[in-house]
mmCIF file of C-alpha atoms in Angstrom:
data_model
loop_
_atom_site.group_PDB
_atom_site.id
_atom_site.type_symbol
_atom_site.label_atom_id
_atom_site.label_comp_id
_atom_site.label_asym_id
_atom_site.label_seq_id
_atom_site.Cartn_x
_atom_site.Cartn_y
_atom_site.Cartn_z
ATOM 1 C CA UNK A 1138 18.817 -5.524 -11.709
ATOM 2 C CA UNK A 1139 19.791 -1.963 -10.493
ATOM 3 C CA UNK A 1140 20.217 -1.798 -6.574
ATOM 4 C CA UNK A 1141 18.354 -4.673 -5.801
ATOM 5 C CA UNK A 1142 18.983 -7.956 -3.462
ATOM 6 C CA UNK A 1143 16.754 -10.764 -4.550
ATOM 7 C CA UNK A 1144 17.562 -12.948 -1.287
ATOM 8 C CA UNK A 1145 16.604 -10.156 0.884
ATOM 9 C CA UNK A 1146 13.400 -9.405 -1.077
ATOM 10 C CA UNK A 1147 12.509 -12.705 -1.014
ATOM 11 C CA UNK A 1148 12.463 -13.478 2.364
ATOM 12 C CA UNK A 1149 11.068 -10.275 3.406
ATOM 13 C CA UNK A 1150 8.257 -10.696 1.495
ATOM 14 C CA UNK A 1151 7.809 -15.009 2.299
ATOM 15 C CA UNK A 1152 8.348 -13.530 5.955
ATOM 16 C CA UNK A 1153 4.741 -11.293 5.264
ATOM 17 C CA UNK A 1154 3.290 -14.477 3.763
ATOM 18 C CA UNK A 1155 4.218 -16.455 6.657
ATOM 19 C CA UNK A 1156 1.812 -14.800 8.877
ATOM 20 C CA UNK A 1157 -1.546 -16.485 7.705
ATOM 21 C CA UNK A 1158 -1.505 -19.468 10.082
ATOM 22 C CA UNK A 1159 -0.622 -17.737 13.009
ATOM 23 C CA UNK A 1160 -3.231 -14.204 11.978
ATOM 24 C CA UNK A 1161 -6.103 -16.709 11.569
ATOM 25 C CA UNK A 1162 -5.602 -18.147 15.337
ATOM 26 C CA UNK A 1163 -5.810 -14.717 16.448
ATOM 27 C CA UNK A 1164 -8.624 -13.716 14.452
ATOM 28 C CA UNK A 1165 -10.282 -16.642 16.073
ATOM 29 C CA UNK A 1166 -9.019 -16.027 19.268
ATOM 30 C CA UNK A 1167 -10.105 -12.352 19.102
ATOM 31 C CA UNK A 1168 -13.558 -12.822 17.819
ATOM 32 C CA UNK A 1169 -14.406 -15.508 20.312
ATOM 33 C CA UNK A 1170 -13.193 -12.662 23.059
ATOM 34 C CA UNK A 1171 -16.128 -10.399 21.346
ATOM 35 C CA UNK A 1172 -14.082 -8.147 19.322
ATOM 36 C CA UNK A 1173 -16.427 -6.922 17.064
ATOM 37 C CA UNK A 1174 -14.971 -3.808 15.209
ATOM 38 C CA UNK A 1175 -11.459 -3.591 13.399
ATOM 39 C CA UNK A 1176 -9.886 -0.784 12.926
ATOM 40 C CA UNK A 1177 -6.729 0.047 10.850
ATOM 41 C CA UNK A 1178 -4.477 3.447 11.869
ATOM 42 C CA UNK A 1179 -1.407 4.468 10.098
ATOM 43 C CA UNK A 1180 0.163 7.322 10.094
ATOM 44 C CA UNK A 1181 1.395 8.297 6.630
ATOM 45 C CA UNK A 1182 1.962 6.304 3.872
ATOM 46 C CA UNK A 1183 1.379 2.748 5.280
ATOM 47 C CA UNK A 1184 -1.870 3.408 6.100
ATOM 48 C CA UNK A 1185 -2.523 4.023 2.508
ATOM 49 C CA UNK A 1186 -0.904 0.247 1.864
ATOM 50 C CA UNK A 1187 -4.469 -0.881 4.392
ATOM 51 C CA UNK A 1188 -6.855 0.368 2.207
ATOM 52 C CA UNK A 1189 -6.984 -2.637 -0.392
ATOM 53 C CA UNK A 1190 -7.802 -4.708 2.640
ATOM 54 C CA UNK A 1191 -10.265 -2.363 4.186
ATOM 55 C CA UNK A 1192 -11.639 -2.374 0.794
ATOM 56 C CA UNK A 1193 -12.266 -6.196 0.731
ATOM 57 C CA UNK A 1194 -13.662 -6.632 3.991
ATOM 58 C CA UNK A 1195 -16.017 -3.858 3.437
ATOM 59 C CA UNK A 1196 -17.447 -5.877 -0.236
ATOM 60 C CA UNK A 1197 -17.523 -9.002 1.655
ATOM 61 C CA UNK A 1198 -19.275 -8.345 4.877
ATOM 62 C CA UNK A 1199 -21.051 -6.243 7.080
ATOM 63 C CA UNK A 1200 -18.503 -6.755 9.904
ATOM 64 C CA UNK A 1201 -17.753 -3.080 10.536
ATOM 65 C CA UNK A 1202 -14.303 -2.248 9.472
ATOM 66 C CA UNK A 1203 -12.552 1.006 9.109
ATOM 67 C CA UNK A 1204 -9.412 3.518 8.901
ATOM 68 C CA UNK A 1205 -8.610 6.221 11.065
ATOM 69 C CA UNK A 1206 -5.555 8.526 11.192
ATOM 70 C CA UNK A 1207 -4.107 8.494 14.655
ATOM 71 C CA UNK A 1208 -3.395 11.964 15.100
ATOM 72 C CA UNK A 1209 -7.052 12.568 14.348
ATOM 73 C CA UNK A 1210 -8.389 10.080 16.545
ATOM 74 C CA UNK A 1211 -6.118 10.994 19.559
ATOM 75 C CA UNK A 1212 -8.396 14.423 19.212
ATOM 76 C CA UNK A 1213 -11.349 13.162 18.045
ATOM 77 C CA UNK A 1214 -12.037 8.968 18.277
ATOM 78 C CA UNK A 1215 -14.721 7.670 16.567
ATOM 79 C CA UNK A 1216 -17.387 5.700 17.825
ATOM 80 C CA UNK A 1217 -16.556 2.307 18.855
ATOM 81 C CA UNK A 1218 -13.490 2.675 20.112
ATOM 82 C CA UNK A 1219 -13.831 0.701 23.209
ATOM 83 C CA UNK A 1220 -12.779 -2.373 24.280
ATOM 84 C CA UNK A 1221 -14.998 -4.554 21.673
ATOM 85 C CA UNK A 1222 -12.815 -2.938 19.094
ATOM 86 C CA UNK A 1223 -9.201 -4.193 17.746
ATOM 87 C CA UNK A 1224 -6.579 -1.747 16.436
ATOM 88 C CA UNK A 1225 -4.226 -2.672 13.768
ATOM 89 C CA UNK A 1226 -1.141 -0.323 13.309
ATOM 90 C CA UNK A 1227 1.286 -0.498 10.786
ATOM 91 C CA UNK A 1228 4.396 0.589 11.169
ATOM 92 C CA UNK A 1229 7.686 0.189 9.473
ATOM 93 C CA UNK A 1230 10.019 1.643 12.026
ATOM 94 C CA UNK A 1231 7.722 1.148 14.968
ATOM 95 C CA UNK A 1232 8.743 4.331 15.963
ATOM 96 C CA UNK A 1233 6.354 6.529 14.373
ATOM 97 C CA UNK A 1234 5.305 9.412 17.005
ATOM 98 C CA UNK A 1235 1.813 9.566 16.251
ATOM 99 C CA UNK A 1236 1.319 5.716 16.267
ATOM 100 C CA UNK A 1237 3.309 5.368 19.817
ATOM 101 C CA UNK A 1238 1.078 8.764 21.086
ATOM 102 C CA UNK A 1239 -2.287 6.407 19.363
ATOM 103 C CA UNK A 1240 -0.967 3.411 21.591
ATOM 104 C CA UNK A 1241 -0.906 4.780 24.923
ATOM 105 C CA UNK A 1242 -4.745 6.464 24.013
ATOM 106 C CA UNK A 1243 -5.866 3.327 23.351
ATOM 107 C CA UNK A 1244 -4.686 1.747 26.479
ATOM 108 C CA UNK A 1245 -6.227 4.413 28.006
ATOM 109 C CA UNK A 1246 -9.450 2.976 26.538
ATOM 110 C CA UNK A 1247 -8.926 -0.919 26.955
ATOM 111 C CA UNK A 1248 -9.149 -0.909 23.210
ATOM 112 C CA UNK A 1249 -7.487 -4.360 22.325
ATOM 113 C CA UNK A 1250 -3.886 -3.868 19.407
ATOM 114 C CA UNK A 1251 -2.287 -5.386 16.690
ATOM 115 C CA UNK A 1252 1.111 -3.782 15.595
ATOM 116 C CA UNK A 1253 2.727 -4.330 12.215
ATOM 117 C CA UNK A 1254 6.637 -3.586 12.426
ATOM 118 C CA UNK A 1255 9.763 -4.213 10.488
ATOM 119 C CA UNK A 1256 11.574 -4.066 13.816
ATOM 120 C CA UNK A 1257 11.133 -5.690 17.219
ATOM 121 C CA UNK A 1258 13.187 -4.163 19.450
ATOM 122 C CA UNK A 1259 10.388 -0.529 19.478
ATOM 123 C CA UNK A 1260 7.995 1.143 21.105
ATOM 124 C CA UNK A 1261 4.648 -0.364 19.030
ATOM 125 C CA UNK A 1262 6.202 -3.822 18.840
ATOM 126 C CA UNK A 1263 6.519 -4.535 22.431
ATOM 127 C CA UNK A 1264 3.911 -2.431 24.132
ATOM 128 C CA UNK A 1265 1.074 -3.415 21.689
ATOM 129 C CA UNK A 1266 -1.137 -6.213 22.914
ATOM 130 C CA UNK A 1267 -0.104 -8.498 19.774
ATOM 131 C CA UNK A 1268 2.746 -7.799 17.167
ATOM 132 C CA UNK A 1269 3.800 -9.001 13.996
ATOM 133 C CA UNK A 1270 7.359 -8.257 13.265
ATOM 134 C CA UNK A 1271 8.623 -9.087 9.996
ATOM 135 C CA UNK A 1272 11.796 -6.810 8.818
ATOM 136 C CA UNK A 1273 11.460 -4.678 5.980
ATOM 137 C CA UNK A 1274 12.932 -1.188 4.510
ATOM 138 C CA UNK A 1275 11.612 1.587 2.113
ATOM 139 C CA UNK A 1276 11.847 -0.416 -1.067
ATOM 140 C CA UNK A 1277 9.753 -3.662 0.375
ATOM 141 C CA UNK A 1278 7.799 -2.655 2.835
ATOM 142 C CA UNK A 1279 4.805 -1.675 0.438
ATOM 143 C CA UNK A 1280 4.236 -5.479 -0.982
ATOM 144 C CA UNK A 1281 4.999 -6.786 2.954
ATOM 145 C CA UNK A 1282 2.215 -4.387 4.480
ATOM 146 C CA UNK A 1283 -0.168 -5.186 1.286
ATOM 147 C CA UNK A 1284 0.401 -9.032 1.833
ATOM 148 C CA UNK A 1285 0.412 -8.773 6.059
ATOM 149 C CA UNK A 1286 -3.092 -6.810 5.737
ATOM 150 C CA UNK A 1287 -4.567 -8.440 3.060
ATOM 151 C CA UNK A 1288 -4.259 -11.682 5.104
ATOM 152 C CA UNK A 1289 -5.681 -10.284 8.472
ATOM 153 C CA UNK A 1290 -9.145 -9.418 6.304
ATOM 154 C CA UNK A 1291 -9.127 -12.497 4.684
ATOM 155 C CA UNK A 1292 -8.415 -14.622 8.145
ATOM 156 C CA UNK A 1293 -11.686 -12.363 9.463
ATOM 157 C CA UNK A 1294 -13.710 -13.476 6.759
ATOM 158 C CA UNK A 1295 -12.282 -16.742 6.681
ATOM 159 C CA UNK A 1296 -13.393 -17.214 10.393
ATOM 160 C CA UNK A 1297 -17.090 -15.908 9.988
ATOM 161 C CA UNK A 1298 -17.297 -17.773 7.204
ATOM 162 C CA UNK A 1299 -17.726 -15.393 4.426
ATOM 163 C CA UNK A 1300 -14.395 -16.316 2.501
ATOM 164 C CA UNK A 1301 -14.135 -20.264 2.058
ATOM 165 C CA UNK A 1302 -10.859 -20.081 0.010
ATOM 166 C CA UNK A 1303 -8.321 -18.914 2.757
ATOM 167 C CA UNK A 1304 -6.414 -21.886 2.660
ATOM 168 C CA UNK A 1305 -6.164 -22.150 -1.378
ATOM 169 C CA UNK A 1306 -5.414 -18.466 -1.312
ATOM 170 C CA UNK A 1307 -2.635 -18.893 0.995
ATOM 171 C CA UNK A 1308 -1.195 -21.559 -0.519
ATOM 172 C CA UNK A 1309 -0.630 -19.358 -3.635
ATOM 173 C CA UNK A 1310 0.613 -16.444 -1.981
ATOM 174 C CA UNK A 1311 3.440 -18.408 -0.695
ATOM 175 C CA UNK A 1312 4.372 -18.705 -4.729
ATOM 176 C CA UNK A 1313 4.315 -15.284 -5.164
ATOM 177 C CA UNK A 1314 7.764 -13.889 -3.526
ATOM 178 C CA UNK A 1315 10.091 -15.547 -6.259
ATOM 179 C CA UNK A 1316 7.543 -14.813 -9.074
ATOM 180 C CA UNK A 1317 7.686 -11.220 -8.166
ATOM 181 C CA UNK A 1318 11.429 -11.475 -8.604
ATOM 182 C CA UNK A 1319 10.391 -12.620 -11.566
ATOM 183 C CA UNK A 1320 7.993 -9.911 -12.722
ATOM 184 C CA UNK A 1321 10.458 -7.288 -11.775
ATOM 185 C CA UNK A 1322 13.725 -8.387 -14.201
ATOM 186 C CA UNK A 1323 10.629 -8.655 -16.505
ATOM 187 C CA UNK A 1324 9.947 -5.166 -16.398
ATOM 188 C CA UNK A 1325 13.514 -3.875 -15.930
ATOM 189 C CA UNK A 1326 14.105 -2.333 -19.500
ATOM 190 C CA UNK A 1327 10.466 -0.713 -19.113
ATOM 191 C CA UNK A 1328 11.181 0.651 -15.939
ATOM 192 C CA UNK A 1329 14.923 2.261 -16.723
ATOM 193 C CA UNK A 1330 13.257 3.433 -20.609
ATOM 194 C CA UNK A 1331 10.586 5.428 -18.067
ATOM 195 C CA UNK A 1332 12.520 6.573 -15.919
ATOM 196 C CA UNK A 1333 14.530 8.732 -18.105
ATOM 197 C CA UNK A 1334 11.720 9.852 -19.932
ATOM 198 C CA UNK A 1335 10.521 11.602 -16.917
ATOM 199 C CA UNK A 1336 13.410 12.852 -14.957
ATOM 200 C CA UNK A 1337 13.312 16.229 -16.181
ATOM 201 C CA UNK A 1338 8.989 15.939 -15.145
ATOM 202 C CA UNK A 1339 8.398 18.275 -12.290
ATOM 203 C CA UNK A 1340 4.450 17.409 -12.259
ATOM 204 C CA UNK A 1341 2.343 14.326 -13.040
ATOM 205 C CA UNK A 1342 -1.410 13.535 -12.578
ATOM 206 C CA UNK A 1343 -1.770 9.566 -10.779
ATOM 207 C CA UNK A 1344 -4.787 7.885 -10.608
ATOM 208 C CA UNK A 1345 -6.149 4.202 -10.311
ATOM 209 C CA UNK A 1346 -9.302 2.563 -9.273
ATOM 210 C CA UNK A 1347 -10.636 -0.011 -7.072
ATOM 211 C CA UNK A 1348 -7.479 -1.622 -5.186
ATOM 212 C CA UNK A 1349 -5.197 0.216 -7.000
ATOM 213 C CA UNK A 1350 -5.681 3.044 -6.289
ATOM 214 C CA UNK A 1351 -4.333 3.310 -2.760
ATOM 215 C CA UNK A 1352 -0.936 2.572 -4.921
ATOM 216 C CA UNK A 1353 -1.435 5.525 -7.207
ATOM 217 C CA UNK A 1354 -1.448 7.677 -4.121
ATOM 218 C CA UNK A 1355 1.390 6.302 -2.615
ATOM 219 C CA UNK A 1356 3.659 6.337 -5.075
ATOM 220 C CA UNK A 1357 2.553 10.213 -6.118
ATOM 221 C CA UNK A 1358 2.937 11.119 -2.277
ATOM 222 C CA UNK A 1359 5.305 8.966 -1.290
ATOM 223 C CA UNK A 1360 7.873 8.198 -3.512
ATOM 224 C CA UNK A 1361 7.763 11.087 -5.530
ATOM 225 C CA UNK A 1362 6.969 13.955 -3.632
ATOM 226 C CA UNK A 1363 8.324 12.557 -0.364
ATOM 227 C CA UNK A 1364 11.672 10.925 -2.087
ATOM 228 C CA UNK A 1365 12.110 12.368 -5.231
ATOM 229 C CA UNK A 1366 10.406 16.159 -4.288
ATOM 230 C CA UNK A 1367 8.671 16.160 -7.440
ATOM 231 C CA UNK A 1368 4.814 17.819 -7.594
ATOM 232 C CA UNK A 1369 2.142 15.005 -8.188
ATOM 233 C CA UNK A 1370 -1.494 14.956 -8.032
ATOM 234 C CA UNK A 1371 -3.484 11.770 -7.385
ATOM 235 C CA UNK A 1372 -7.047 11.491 -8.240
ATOM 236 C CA UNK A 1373 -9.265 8.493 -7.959
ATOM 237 C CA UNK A 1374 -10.014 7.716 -11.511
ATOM 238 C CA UNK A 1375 -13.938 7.738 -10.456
ATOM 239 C CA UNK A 1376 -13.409 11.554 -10.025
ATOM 240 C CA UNK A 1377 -11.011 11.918 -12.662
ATOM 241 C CA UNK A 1378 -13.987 13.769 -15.299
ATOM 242 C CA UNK A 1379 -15.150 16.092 -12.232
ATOM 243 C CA UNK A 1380 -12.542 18.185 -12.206
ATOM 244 C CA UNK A 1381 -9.113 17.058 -12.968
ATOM 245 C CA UNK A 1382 -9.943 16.180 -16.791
ATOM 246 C CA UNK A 1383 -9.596 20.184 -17.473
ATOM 247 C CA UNK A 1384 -5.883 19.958 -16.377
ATOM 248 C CA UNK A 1385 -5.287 17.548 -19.062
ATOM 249 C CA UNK A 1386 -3.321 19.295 -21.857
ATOM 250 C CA UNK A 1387 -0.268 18.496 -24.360
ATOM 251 C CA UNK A 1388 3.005 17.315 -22.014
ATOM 252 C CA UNK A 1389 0.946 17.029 -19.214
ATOM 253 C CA UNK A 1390 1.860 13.353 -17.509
ATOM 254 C CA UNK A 1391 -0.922 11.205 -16.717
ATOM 255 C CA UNK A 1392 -0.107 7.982 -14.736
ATOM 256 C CA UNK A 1393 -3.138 5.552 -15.001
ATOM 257 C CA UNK A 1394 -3.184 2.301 -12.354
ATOM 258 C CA UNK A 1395 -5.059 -0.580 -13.582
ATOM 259 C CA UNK A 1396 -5.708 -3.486 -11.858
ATOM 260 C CA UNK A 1397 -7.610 -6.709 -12.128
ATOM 261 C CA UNK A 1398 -10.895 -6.125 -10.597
ATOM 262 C CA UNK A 1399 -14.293 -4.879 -10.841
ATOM 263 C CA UNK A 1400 -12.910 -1.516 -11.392
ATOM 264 C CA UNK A 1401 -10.861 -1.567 -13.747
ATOM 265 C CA UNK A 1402 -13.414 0.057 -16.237
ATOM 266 C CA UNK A 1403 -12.788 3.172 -14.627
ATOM 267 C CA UNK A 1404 -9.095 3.262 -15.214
ATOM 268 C CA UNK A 1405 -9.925 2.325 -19.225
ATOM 269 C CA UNK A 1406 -12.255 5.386 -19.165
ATOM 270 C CA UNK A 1407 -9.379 7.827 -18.192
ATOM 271 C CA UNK A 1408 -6.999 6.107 -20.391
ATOM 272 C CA UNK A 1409 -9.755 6.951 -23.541
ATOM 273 C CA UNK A 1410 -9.611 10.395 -22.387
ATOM 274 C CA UNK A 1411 -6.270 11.224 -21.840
ATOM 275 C CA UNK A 1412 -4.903 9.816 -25.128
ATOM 276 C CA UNK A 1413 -7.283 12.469 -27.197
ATOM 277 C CA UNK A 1414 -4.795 15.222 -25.001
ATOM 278 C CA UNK A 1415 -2.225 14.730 -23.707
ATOM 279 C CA UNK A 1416 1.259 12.593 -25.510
ATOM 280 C CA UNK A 1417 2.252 11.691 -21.948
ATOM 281 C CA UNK A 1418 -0.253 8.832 -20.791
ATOM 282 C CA UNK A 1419 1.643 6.307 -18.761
ATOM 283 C CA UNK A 1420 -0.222 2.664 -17.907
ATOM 284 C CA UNK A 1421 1.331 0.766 -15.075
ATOM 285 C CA UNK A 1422 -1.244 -2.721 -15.615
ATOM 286 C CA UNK A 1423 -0.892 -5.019 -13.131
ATOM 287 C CA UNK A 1424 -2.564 -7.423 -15.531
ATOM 288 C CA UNK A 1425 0.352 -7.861 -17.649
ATOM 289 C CA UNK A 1426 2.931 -9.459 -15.085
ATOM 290 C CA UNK A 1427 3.006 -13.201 -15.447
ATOM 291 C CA UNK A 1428 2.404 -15.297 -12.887
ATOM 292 C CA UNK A 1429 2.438 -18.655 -13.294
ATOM 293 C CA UNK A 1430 0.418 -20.896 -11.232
ATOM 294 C CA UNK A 1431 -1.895 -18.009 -9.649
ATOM 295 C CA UNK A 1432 -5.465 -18.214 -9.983
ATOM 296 C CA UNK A 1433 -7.388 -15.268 -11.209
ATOM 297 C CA UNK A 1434 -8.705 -15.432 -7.842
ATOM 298 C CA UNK A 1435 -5.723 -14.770 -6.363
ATOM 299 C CA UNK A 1436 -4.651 -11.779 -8.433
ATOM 300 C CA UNK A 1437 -7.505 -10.028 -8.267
ATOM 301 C CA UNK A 1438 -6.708 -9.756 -4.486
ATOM 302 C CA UNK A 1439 -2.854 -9.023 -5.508
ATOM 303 C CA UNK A 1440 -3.013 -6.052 -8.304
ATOM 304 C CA UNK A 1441 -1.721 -3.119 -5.787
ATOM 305 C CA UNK A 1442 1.563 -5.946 -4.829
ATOM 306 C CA UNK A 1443 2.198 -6.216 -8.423
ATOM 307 C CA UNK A 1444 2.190 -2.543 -9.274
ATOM 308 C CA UNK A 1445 4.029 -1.837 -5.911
ATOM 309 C CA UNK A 1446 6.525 -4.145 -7.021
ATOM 310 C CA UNK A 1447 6.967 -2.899 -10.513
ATOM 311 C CA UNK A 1448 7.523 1.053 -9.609
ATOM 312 C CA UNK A 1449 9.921 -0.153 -6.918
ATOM 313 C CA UNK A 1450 12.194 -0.406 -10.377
ATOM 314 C CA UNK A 1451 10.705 2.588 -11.423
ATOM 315 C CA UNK A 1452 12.281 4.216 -8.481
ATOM 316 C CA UNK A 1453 15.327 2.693 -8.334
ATOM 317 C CA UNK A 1454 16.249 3.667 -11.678
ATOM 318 C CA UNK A 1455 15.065 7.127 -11.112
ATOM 319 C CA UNK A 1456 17.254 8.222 -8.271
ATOM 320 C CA UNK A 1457 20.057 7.545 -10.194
ATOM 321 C CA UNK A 1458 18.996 9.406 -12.950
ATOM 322 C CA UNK A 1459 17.914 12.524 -11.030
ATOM 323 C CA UNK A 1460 21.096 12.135 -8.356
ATOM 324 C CA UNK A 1461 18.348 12.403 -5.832
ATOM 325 C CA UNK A 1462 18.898 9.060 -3.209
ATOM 326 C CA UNK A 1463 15.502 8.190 -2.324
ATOM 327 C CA UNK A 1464 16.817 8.214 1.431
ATOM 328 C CA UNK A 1465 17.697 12.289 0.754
ATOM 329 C CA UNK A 1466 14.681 14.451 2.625
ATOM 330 C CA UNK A 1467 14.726 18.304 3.279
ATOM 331 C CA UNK A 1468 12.172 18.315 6.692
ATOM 332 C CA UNK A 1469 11.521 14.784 7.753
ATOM 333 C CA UNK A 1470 14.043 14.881 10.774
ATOM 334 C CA UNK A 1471 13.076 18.586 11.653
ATOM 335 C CA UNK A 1472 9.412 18.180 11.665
ATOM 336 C CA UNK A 1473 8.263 19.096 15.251
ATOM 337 C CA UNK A 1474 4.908 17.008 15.639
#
């Protein structure tokens, strides 16, 4: 496969797995303390990658959890944010300016944290009151912070007793590293035959459903407008016919997310659409990796991982074709926050 290190992806993504024992102690820990609001705060992307999570807790029980963007909060918290609350903050560098400025607010408040770093040695690794570290860069962090946050929800539930499979569940997510290996030489051809179909695209509509559809903003914000400079526009496929449906035309390029949960319906409805229009519908279906020895269960919690995983091809294959390194920015070192 194209720029990829299967050893390295593999134990960067077993090292996000590995978390579940020690995340359920502290949920435990934590709610026997009287913690009894979570709260997840990005900045940027990543906090895009908590949403699935956010998502689940918020089906499953009434336990009040939420996201926040730091820079907002350090202007304007929300209610709650006091020491009964815990703070979860992602971070892949652990540098992130907003995040360290969020930190030292929260202190301020006695509001108990929970960092999420690829690197130890930082700023919201060692000053938060917990820290998981587990080492990632650009091209796997998204499946790491998916996994890593999709196990602190289910270790909540798990521990008030509204999610009885935790232990099953974690069992097969320890499976899942080498299968996605697996899942990405699968769709290798697919992702290189896509890639130079739209290299010469300077616009595409994303959208997705349910828990895919914090990928299908990512990857339209992220990868390509952040790495690639190219103009997206993500819309949440439930919003898709109130507004963006009159943008559909010939050659424009519609990117539809489907996943394998409740929602998924509302991804099929676009799809219906957009085929009548436009001769540029692209499906990324998280339903048709294979994955042997994973419950349906299982991958209902896991469709924004697989697609995550899959366009991480996409991507590789694309900055080759466009000569654009997905490392190349224009203002991210000159920003002045």
């Amino acid at each position: 496969m194209l720029n990829f290190d299967k050893d390295r992806f593999v134990r960067i993504q077993s090292g996000a797995v590995s978390i579940a024992g020690d995340v359920r102690a502290l949920m435990r820990k934590l709610l026997a303390d009287g913690v009894e609001r979570l709260f997840f705060m990005g900045t940027g992307g990543v906090q895009l990658l908590t949403l699935p999570a956010i998502e689940l807790a918020q089906r499953h029980s009434t336990f009040p959890v939420a996201a926040h963007f730091p820079a907002q909060v350090v202007l304007d918290p929300p209610a709650g944010l006091d020491s009964k609350a815990l703070v979860v903050l992602p971070s892949l560098s652990g540098t992130t300016k907003e995040s360290v400025q969020l930190l030292s607010f929260l202190k301020g408040r006695g509001v108990r944290t929970l960092s999420l770093t690829g690197h130890k040695d930082t700023p919201l690794a060692q000053e938060a009151d917990y820290n998981f570290t587990n080492f990632a860069e650009d091209d796997t962090s998204s499946e790491s912070f998916y996994l890593q946050t999709l196990l602190i929800v289910l270790a909540l539930l798990a521990e008030r007793g509204e999610y009885g499979d935790f232990d099953a569940i974690v069992s097969e997510l320890r499976k899942l590293p080498s299968l996605l290996v697996d899942a990405k030489a699968a769709y290798e051809n697919d992702a290189a035959a896509l890639a130079a179909a739209i290299k010469d695209e300077t616009y595409h509509i994303f959208t997705g459903a349910g828990s895919v559809w914090p990928e299908a903003y990512y990857y339209g914000m992220c990868i390509l407008e952040e790495m690639q400079w190219i103009r997206t526009r993500p819309v949440h496929a439930a919003d898709f016919f109130h507004g963006t449906l009159e943008l559909v035309e010939p050659g424009v390029s519609v990117f539809i997310f489907k996943g394998e949960d409740a929602c998924r319906p509302l991804s099929d409805r676009v799809e219906n659409f957009a085929r009548r229009y436009t001769d540029r519908v692209r499906v990324i279906d998280a339903a048709v990796v294979k994955l042997p020895g994973i419950s349906p269960q299982a991958r209902s919690l896991i469709s924004p991982v697989l697609l995550s995983t899959l366009l991480e091809r996409l991507s590789a294959h694309l900055e080759v074709l466009r000569n654009h390194p997905l490392t190349t920015r224009r203002y991210y070192k000159r920003v002045e926050y």
